[in-house]
Amino acid sequence: MVDWTGVCMRGRATLLAGTVAVLGMGLFSAGGAAAESVTLRYNQWFPSGHWSQAQGLYPWFEEIARVTEGRVTVEPSAKPLAPPNRNYQAVVDGVADIAWGPHGYTPGVFPLTEMVEFPFITEDAGLSSRAYWRLWKAHFEPTGMQNDVVTLGMHVTAGGNISMREAQVTRLADLKGRKLRVPTPVVGRVLGKIGAVPVSGSLGELREMLSRGIIDGTVISDELVTGFHVDDDVHAVTRIPGGIFSSSAFIIVNKAKWERISEKDREAIRALSGERLSEIMGRLWHENDLKARATFQERLGTAYQTASDAFQDELRAAYSDEMAAWTARAREAGVDPEAALAFYRQQIAEAGE
């Protein structure tokens, strides 16, 4: 396993400077003929200073430039090339060449990914992301999912909790009538059925929504609360072991642009990607979530609680219809749902040994 900690936190300026430097190494092939260089435009819709970018994707971009001797470089956009809900399609259409982002921002388009977003399944996002890549290769990719792009990574984020402006949530009844920002369609449907009021909104809008009382709380992982600096507006957290949800995320490249890269360089990039890259991204989420949890626990004290067994049982029952619906959709897509879920759990268990 490669530790990229030493390459972290350089930012866009350092990334581009390093790219230019290494580019000079690959201008000419052994025979002296000019080699085609390929620049992949990355859709920078997420804050570039966030550790998922500065410590995860940017070092990977640098590695791509290094292993291809500058023939392939990645250039983050100065402003978003497409909004989060158009992120995937932007790569399909060639508006962007490479993108990272959650599947849940396009409801209904990627139903198979909802399996890894169900509750109680993501204790360690790093181990789960390694298992997710294997699940993707063995069960999901063969269905033709994402066949209009080249997939280089599939990972999950840390499990989400219930973070409230004021009132502590200890049972489902406490959520009735409460307005909560929801991160995925599945969470929104479940909370709606129990009487809560699901509210859609981006992470960039979360601070205003909380500070102005537009919402009473949010379903979110601890690291995103601190990472987006909205922790001052959160005064009660109910932690759900394994998460009330986890987000599935992709790392994809435009197919036509990928074909412009030589087979040698494509192989070099693949060696940096796949299971390796997926685990790196998931591990970053897990490590930063643990740090955020410790910060929350110190500040909130008893207002940071772990859901009781009874509350967890309520959540399992609330999600049962969604699980049944996913099972039916998976079968329609040609996936054996029981086998896929068993495979995923087995891979997580083996990764933790």
PDB file of N, CA and C in Angstrom, residues 34 76-77 81 97 158 176 234 255 295:
ATOM      1  N   ALA A  34       8.622  13.885 -31.629  1.00  0.00           N
ATOM      2  CA  ALA A  34       7.750  14.454 -30.611  1.00  0.00           C
ATOM      3  C   ALA A  34       6.654  13.462 -30.251  1.00  0.00           C
ATOM      4  N   PRO A  76      -6.660  20.838 -13.188  1.00  0.00           N
ATOM      5  CA  PRO A  76      -7.911  21.226 -12.520  1.00  0.00           C
ATOM      6  C   PRO A  76      -8.439  22.537 -13.081  1.00  0.00           C
ATOM      7  N   SER A  77      -9.735  22.626 -13.247  1.00  0.00           N
ATOM      8  CA  SER A  77     -10.333  23.833 -13.807  1.00  0.00           C
ATOM      9  C   SER A  77     -10.317  24.964 -12.779  1.00  0.00           C
ATOM     10  N   LEU A  81     -16.504  23.230 -14.412  1.00  0.00           N
ATOM     11  CA  LEU A  81     -16.917  23.038 -15.799  1.00  0.00           C
ATOM     12  C   LEU A  81     -18.366  22.577 -15.877  1.00  0.00           C
ATOM     13  N   ASP A  97     -12.804  16.187 -18.977  1.00  0.00           N
ATOM     14  CA  ASP A  97     -12.156  14.924 -19.351  1.00  0.00           C
ATOM     15  C   ASP A  97     -12.084  13.943 -18.192  1.00  0.00           C
ATOM     16  N   ALA A 158     -17.247   8.149   4.497  1.00  0.00           N
ATOM     17  CA  ALA A 158     -17.509   7.717   5.862  1.00  0.00           C
ATOM     18  C   ALA A 158     -19.010   7.663   6.120  1.00  0.00           C
ATOM     19  N   LYS A 176     -39.988  13.538  13.404  1.00  0.00           N
ATOM     20  CA  LYS A 176     -41.244  13.930  12.778  1.00  0.00           C
ATOM     21  C   LYS A 176     -41.386  15.446  12.753  1.00  0.00           C
ATOM     22  N   VAL A 234     -23.975  23.096  14.834  1.00  0.00           N
ATOM     23  CA  VAL A 234     -24.420  21.756  15.223  1.00  0.00           C
ATOM     24  C   VAL A 234     -24.187  21.589  16.719  1.00  0.00           C
ATOM     25  N   LYS A 255     -14.016   8.653 -22.578  1.00  0.00           N
ATOM     26  CA  LYS A 255     -13.506   7.521 -23.362  1.00  0.00           C
ATOM     27  C   LYS A 255     -12.650   7.974 -24.544  1.00  0.00           C
ATOM     28  N   THR A 295     -13.102  15.612  17.865  1.00  0.00           N
ATOM     29  CA  THR A 295     -13.347  17.039  18.088  1.00  0.00           C
ATOM     30  C   THR A 295     -14.772  17.278  18.566  1.00  0.00           C
TER      31      THR A 295
END
